[in-house]
Short mmCIF file of C-alpha atoms in Angstrom, two decimals:
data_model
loop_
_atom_site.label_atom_id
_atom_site.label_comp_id
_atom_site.label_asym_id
_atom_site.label_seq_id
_atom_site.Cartn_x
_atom_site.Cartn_y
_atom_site.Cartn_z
CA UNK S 1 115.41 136.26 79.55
CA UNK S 2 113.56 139.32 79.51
CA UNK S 3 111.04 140.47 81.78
CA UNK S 4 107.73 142.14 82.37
CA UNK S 5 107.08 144.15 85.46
CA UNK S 6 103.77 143.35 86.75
CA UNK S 7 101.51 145.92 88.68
CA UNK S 8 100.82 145.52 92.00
CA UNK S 9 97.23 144.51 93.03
CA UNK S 10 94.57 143.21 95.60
CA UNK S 11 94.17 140.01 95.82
CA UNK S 12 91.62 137.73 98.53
CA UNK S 13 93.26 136.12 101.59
CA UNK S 14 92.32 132.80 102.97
CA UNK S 15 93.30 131.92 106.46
CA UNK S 16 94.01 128.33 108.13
CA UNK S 17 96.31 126.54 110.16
CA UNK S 18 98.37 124.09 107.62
CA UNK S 19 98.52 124.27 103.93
CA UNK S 20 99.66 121.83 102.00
CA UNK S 21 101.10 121.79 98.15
CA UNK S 22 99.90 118.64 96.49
CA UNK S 23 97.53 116.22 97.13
CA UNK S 24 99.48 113.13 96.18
CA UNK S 25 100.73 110.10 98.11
CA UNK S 26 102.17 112.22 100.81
CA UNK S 27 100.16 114.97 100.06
CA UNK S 28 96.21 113.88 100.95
CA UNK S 29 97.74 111.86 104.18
CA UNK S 30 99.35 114.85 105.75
CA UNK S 31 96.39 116.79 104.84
CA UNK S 32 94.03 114.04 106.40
CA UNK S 33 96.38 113.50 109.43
CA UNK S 34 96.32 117.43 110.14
CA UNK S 35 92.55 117.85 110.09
CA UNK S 36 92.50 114.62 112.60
CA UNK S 37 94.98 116.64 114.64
CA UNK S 38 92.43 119.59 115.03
CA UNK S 39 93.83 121.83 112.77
CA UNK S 40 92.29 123.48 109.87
CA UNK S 41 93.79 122.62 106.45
CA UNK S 42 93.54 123.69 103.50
CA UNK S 43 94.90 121.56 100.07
CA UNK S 44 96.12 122.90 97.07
CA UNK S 45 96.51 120.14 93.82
CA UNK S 46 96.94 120.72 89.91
CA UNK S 47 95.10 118.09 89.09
CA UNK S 48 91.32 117.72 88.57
CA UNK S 49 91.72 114.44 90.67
CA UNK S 50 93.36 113.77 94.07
CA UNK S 51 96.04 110.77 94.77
CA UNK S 52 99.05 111.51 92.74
CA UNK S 53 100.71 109.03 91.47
CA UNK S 54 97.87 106.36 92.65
CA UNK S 55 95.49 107.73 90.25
CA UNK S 56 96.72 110.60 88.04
CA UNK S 57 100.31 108.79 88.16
CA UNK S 58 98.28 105.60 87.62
CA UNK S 59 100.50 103.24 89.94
CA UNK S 60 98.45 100.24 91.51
CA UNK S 61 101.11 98.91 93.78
CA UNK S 62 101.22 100.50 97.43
CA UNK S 63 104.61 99.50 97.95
CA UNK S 64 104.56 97.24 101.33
CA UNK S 65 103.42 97.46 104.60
CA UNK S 66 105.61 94.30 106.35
CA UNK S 67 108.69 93.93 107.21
CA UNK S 68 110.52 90.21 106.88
CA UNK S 69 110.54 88.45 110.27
CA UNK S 70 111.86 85.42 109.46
CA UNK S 71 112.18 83.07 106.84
CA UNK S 72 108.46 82.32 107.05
CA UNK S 73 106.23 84.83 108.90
CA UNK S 74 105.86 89.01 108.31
CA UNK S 75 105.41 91.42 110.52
CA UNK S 76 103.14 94.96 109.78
CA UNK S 77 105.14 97.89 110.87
CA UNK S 78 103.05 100.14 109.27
CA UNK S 79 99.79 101.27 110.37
CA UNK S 80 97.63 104.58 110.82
CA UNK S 81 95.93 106.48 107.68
CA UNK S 82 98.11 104.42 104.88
CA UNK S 83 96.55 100.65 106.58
CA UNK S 84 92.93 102.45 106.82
CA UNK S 85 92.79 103.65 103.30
CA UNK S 86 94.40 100.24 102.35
CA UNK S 87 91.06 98.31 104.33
CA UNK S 88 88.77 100.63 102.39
CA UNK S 89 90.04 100.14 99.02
CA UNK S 90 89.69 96.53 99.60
CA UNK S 91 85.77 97.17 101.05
CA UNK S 92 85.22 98.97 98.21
CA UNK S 93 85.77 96.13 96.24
CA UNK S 94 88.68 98.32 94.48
CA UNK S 95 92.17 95.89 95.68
CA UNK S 96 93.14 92.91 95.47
CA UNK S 97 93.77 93.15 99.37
CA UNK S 98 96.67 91.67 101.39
CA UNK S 99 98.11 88.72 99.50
CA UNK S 100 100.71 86.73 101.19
CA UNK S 101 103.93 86.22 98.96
CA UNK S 102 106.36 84.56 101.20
CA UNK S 103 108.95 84.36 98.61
CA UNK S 104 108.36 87.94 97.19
CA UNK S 105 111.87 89.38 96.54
CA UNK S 106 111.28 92.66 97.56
CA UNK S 107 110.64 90.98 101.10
CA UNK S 108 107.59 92.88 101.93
CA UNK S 109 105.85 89.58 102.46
CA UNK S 110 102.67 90.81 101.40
CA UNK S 111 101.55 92.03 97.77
CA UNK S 112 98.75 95.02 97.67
CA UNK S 113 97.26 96.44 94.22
CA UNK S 114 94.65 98.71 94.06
CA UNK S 115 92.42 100.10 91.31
CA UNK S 116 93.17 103.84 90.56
CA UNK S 117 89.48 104.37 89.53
CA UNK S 118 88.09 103.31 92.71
CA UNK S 119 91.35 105.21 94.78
CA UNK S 120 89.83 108.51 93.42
CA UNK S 121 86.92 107.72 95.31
CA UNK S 122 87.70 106.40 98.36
CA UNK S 123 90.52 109.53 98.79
CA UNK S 124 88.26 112.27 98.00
CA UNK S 125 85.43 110.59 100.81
CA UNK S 126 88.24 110.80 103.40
CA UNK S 127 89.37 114.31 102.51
CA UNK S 128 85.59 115.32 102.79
CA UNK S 129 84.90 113.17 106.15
CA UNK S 130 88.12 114.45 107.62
CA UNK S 131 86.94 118.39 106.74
CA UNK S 132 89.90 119.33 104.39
CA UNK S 133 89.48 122.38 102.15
CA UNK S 134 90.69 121.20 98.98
CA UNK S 135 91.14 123.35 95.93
CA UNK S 136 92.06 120.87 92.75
CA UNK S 137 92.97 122.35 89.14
CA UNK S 138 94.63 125.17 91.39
CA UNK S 139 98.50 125.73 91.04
CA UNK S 140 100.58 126.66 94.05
CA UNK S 141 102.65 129.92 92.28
CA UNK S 142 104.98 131.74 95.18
CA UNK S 143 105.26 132.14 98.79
CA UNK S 144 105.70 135.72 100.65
CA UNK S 145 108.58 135.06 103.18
CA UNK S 146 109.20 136.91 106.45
CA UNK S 147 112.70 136.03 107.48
CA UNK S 148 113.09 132.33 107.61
CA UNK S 149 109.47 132.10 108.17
CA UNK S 150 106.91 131.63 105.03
CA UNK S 151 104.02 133.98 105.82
CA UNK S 152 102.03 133.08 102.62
CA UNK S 153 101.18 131.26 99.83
CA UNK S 154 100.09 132.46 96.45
CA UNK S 155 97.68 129.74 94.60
CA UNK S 156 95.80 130.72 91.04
CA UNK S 157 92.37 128.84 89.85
CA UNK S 158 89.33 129.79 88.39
CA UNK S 159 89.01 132.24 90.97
CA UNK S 160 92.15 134.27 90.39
CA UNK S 161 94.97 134.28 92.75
CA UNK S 162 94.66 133.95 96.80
CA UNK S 163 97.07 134.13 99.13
CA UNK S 164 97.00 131.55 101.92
CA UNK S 165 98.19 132.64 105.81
CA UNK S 166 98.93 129.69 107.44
CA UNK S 167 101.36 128.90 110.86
CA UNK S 168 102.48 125.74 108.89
CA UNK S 169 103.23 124.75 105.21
CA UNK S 170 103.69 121.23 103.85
CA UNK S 171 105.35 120.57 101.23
CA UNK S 172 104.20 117.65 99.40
CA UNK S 173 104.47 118.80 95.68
CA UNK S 174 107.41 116.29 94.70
CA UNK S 175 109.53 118.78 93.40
CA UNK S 176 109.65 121.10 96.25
CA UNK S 177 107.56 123.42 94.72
CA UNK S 178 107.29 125.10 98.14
CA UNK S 179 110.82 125.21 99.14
CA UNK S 180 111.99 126.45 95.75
CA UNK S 181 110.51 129.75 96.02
CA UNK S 182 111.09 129.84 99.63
CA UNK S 183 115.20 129.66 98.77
CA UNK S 184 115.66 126.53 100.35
CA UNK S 185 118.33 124.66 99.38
CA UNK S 186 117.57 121.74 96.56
CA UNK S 187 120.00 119.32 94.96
CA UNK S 188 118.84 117.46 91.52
CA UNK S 189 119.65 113.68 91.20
CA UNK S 190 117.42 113.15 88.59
CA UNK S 191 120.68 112.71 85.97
CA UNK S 192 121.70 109.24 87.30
CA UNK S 193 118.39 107.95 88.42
CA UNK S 194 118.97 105.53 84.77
CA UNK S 195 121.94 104.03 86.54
CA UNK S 196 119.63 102.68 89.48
CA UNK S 197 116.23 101.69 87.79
CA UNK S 198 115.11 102.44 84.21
CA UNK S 199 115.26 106.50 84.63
CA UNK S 200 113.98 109.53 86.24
CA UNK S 201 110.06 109.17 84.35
CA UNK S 202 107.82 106.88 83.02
CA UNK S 203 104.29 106.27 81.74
CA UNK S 204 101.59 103.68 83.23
CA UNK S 205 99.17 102.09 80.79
CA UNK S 206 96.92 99.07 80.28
CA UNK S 207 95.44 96.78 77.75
CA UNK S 208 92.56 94.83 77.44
CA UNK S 209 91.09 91.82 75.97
CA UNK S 210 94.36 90.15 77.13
CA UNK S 211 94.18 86.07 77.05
CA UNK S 212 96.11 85.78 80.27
CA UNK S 213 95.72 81.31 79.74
CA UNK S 214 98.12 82.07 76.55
CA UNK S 215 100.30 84.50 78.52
CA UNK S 216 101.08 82.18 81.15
CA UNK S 217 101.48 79.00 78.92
CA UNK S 218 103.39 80.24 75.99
CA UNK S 219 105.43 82.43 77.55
CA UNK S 220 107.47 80.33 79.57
CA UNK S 221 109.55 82.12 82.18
CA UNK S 222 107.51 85.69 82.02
CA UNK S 223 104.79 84.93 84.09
CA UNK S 224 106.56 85.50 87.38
CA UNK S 225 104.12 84.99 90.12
CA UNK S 226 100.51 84.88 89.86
CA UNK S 227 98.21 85.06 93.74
CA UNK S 228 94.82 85.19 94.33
CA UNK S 229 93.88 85.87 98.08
CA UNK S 230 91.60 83.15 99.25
CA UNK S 231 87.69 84.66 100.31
CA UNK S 232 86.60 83.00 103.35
CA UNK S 233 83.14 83.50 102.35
CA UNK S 234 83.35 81.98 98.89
CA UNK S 235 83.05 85.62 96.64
CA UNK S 236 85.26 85.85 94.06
CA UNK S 237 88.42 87.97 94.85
CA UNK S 238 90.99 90.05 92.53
CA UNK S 239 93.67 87.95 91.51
CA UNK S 240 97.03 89.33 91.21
CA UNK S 241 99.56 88.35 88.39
CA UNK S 242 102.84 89.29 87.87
CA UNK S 243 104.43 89.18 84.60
CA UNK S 244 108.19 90.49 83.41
CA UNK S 245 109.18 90.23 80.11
CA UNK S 246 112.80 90.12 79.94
CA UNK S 247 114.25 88.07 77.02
CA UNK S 248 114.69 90.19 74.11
CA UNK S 249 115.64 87.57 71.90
CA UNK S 250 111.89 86.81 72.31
CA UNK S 251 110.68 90.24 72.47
CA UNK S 252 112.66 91.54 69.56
CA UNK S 253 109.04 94.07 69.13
CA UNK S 254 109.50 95.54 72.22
CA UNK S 255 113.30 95.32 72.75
CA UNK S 256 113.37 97.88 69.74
CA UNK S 257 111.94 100.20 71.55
CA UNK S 258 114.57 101.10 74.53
CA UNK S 259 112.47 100.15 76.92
CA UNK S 260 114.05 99.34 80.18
CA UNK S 261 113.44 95.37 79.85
CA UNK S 262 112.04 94.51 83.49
CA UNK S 263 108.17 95.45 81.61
CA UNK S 264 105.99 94.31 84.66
CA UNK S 265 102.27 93.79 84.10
CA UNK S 266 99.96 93.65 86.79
CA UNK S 267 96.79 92.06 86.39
CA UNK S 268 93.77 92.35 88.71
CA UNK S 269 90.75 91.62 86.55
CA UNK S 270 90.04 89.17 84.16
CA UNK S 271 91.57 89.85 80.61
CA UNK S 272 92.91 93.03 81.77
CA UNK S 273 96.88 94.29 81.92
CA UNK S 274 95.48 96.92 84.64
CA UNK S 275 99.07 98.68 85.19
CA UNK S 276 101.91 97.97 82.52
CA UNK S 277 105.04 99.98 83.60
CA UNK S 278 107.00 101.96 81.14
CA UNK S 279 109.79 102.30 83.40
CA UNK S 280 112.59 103.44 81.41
CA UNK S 281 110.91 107.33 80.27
CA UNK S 282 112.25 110.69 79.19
CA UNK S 283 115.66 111.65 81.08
CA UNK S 284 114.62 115.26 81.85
CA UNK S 285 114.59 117.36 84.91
CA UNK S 286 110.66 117.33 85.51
CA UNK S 287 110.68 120.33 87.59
CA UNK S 288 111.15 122.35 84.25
CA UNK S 289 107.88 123.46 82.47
CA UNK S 290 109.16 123.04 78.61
CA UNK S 291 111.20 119.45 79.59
CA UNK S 292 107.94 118.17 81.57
CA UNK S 293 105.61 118.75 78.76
CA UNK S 294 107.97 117.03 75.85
CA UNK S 295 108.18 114.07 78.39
CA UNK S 296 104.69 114.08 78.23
CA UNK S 297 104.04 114.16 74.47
CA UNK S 298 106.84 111.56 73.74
CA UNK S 299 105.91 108.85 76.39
CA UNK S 300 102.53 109.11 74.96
CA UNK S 301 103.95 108.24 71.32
CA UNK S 302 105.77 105.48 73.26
CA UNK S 303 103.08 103.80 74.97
CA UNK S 304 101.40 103.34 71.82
CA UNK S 305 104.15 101.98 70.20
CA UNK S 306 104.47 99.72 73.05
CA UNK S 307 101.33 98.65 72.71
CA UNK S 308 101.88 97.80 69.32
CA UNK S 309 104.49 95.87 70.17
CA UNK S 310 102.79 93.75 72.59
CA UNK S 311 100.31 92.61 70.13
CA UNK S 312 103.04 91.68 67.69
CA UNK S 313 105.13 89.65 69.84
CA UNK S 314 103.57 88.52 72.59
CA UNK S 315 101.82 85.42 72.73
CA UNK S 316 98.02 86.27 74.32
CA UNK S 317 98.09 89.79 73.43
CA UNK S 318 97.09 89.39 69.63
CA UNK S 319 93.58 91.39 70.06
CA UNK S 320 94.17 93.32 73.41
CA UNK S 321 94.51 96.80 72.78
CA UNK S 322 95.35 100.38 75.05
CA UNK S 323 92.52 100.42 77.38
CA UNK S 324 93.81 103.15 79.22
CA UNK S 325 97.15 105.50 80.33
CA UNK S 326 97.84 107.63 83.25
CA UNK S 327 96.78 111.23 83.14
CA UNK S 328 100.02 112.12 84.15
CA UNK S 329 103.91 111.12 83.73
CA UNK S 330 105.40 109.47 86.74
CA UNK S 331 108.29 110.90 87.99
CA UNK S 332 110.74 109.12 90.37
CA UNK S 333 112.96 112.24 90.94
CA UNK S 334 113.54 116.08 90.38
CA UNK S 335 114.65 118.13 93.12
CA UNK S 336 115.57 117.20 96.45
CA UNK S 337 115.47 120.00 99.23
CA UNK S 338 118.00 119.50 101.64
CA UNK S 339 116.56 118.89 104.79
CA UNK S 340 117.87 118.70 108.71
CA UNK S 341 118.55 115.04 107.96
CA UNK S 342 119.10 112.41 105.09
CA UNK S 343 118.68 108.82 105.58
CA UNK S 344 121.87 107.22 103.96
CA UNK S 345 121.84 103.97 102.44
CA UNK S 346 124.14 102.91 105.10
CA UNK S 347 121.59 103.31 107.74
CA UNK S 348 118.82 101.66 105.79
CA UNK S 349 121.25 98.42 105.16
CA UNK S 350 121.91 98.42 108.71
CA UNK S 351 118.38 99.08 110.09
CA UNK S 352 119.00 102.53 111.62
CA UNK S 353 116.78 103.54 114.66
CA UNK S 354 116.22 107.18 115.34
CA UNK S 355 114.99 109.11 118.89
CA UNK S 356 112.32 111.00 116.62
CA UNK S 357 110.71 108.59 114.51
CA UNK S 358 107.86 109.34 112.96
CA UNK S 359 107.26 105.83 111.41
CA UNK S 360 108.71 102.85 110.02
CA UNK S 361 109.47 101.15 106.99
CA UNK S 362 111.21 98.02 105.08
CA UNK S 363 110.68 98.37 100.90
CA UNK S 364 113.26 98.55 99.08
CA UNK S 365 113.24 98.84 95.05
CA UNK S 366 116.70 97.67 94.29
CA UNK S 367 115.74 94.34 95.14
CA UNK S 368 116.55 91.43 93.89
CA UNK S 369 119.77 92.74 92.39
CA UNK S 370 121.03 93.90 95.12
CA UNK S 371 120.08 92.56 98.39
CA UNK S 372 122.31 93.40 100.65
CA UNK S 373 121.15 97.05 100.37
CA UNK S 374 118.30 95.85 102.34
CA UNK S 375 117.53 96.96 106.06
CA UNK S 376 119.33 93.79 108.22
CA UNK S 377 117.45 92.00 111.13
CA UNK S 378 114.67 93.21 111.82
CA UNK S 379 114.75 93.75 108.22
CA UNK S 380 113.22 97.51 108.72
CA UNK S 381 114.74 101.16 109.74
CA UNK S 382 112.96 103.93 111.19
CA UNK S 383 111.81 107.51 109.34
CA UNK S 384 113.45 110.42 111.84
CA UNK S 385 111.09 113.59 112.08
CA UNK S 386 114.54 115.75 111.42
CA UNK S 387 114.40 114.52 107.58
CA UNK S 388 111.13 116.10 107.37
CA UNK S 389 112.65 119.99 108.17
CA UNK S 390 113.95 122.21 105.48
CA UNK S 391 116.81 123.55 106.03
CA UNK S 392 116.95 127.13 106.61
CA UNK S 393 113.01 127.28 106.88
CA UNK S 394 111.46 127.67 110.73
CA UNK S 395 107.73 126.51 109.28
CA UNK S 396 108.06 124.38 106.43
CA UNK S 397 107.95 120.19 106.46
CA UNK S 398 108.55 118.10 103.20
CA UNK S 399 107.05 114.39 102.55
CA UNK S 400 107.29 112.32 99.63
CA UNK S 401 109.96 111.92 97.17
CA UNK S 402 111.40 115.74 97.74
CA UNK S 403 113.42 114.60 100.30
CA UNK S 404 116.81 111.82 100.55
CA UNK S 405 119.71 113.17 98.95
CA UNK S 406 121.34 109.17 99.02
CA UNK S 407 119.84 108.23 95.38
CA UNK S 408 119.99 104.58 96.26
CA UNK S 409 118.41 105.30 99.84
CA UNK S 410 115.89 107.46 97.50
CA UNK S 411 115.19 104.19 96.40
CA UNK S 412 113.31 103.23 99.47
CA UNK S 413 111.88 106.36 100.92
CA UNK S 414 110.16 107.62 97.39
CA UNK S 415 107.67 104.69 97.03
CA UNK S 416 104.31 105.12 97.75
CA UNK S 417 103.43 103.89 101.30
CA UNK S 418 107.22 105.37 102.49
CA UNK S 419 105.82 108.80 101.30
CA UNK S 420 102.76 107.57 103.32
CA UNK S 421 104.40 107.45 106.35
CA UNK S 422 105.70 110.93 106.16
CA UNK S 423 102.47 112.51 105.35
CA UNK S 424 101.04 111.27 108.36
CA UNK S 425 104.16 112.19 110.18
CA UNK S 426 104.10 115.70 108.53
CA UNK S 427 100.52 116.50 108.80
CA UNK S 428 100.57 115.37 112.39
CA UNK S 429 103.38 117.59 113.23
CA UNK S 430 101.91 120.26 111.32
CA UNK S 431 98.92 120.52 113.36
CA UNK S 432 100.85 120.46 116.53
CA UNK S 433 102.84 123.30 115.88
CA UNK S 434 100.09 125.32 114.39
CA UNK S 435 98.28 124.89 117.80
CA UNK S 436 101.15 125.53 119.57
CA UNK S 437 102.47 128.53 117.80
CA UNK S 438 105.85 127.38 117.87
CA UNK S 439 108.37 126.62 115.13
CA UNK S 440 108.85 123.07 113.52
CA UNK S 441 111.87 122.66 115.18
CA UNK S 442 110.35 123.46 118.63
CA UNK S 443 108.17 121.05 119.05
CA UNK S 444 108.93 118.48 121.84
CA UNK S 445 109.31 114.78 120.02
CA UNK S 446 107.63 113.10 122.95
CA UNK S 447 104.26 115.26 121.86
CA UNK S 448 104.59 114.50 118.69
CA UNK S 449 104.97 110.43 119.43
CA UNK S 450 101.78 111.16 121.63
CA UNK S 451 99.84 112.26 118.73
CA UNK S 452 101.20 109.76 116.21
CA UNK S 453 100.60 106.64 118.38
CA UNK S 454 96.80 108.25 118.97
CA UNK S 455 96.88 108.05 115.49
CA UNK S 456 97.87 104.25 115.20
CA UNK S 457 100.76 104.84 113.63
CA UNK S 458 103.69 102.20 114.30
CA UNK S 459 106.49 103.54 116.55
CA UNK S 460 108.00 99.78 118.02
CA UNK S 461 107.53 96.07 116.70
#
């Protein structure tokens, strides 16, 4: 590769407390959880639109709150920012709520879906109420390190280039955008990700003018599950189907198309396939600029085709059509910085408590296949702060799926309200330290737990 030396110049400075890289899943709750904490924030996204893979990643399911307590009954174990914005998509009339699915075989216990249109909403409100600076269509491009300490950030928009001084960094890009250019350590696992779910991308999409009576009645055996939470008041309420398509003796349309054949459709209004998952996508390292963009252009040629399919072979889809697609790929893996701590898979199966939690958690996406990879009685395992610390880095935290080396532990930790948890836990810390002037690694655990508990997040059951 050759290169071009570029002169030296001026560029504006902008000051805070905690800046964090992405304002995803992980991303807007660290950002949210910092401001709470009294620090000053400022957010940096990509996107024209905050919530990641919620809304620009276009995935409806927040992936479990409960934990299984016993044959019957659930418990909550999580709480805090992720259960808040959860009651005010529901208020807003944008998810389908809490529905109770006591033989769900992820054993969550509870279902949630919520609408990505109304999730742009209801995020950017609680950025604004909680006094975030956020900067979208802006790219995080560098850092400036002193030592093992970042000193700044260098962001370009339609303003030029800034560089951020802040006492602490989050990094909540996905890739480790952050610790990349910092030197930290990273690790890819991308490359197997097909031998644990359908691959390391995919593309959400849905159709409309779906007859969902056909679906269910001549497709026998696809229809897995269908809820609808009961309204105490009598209003009508979102009702949440389920549907996998797995025969593809049946589906010969669709089969052709190498798609992983586990196609779940989520419905939550009437003749609508709101989020149809393209699971199996491009097999590309996503953290590359030429791979991302190919993944891009050929899952979009995909979901059409898909589409196509659907109408051709499915019974109740003969005049839907694409009503929609995600503004961005999903990706379930890139780079993984190596962090002070990895949760194995070993300590998820056998419900692994830590001395510096910083929340809790139970989902598991292997499931059914495999259930014994699930957490045992109490069917749940605790989130130490310690896999939150890059290595080698004295003010920079990761949260989301960045972090969890174990690719069937990454499994559980990457899904949405997992990377929740440790944005909360992140931001939280974040602000502490900031206020405190000290390193990540210096702050005392039993402040943190102060913070996070006055910030109802779940530390026992």
């Amino acid at each position: 590769m050759q290169y071009y030396q570029e002169k030296g110049r001026e560029i504006p400075v902008i000051e805070t407390d905690v800046f964090v890289v992405g304002a995803g899943t992980a991303g807007c709750i660290a950002a949210i959880a910092a401001a709470r904490a009294g620090a000053r924030v400022v957010l940096a996204e990509k996107m024209p639109v905050p919530g990641g893979t919620y809304t620009n990643g276009g995935i409806g399911t927040s992936s479990f709150f409960s934990a299984p307590k016993d044959d019957r009954q659930t418990v909550r174990i999580v709480d805090g920012i992720p259960y808040e914005l959860a009651l005010r998509l529901e208020k807003e009339g944008g998810a389908t709520g809490f529905i109770h699915t006591p033989k769900d075989d992820h054993r969550g216990g509870y279902r949630f879906v919520g609408d990505h249109e109304v999730y742009k909403a209801v995020i950017s409100e609680m950025l604004m109420e909680a006094g975030v600076t956020v900067y979208l269509q802006t790219t995080f491009c560098g850092v400036v390190m002193d030592g093992s300490r970042i000193q700044a950030a260098l962001m370009e928009n339609k303003d030029g280039r800034q560089a951020v001084f802040a006492k602490q960094y989050i990094d909540a890009s996905g890739d480790g955008d952050i610790a990349k250019f910092a030197g930290v350590e990273q690790i890819e696992n991308w490359q197997d990700y097909d031998q644990v779910c359908g691959g390391p991308t995919g593309l959400v999409f849905g159709m409309a003018g779906v007859d969902f009576d056909r679906l269910i009645t001549e497709n026998e055996g696809a229809v897995r599950v269908s809820y609808q939470k009961p309204a105490a008041d009598g209003t009508p309420t979102l009702k949440l189907s389920f549907c996998h398509l797995r025969d593809p003796e049946r589906y010969k349309a669709l089969a052709d198309l190498d798609i992983n054949f586990f196609t779940g459709i989520q419905s939550i209004h009437p003749g609508e396939a709101t989020y149809i998952n393209n699971s199996k996508g491009v097999k590309v390292d996503a953290s590359k600029a030429e791979d991302l963009s190919m993944a891009e252009m050929k899952l979009r040629v995909k979901i059409l085709r898909m589409a196509q399919a659907f109408k051709a072979c499915v019974p109740g889809f003969e005049h839907a059509y694409l009503s929609w697609a995600a503004t961005q790929i999903g990706i379930r893996a890139s780079k993984i910085t190596v962090c002070d701590k990895t949760i194995t898979q070993e300590e998820i199966s056998n419900a692994t408590r830590f001395d510096d939690e910083i929340g809790l958690y139970a989902f598991h996406d292997l499931a059914p296949k495999k259930p014994e990879l699930f957490a045992k009685d109490p069917g749940f395992y605790g989130f130490p702060y310690r896999m939150l610390l890059a290595k080698g880095c004295d003010n920079l935290l990761m949260a989301g799926r960045c972090v969890t080396e174990d690719i069937q532990a990454h499994m559980s930790t990457r899904n949405t309200v997992g990377c929740m948890v440790m944005g909360q836990g992140a931001g939280v810390a974040a602000a502490l330290c900031a206020q405190a002037d000290c390193s990540t690694r210096q702050l005392a655990y039993q402040k943190l737990k102060k913070a996070l508990l006055e910030q109802s997040v779940i530390l026992e059951v």
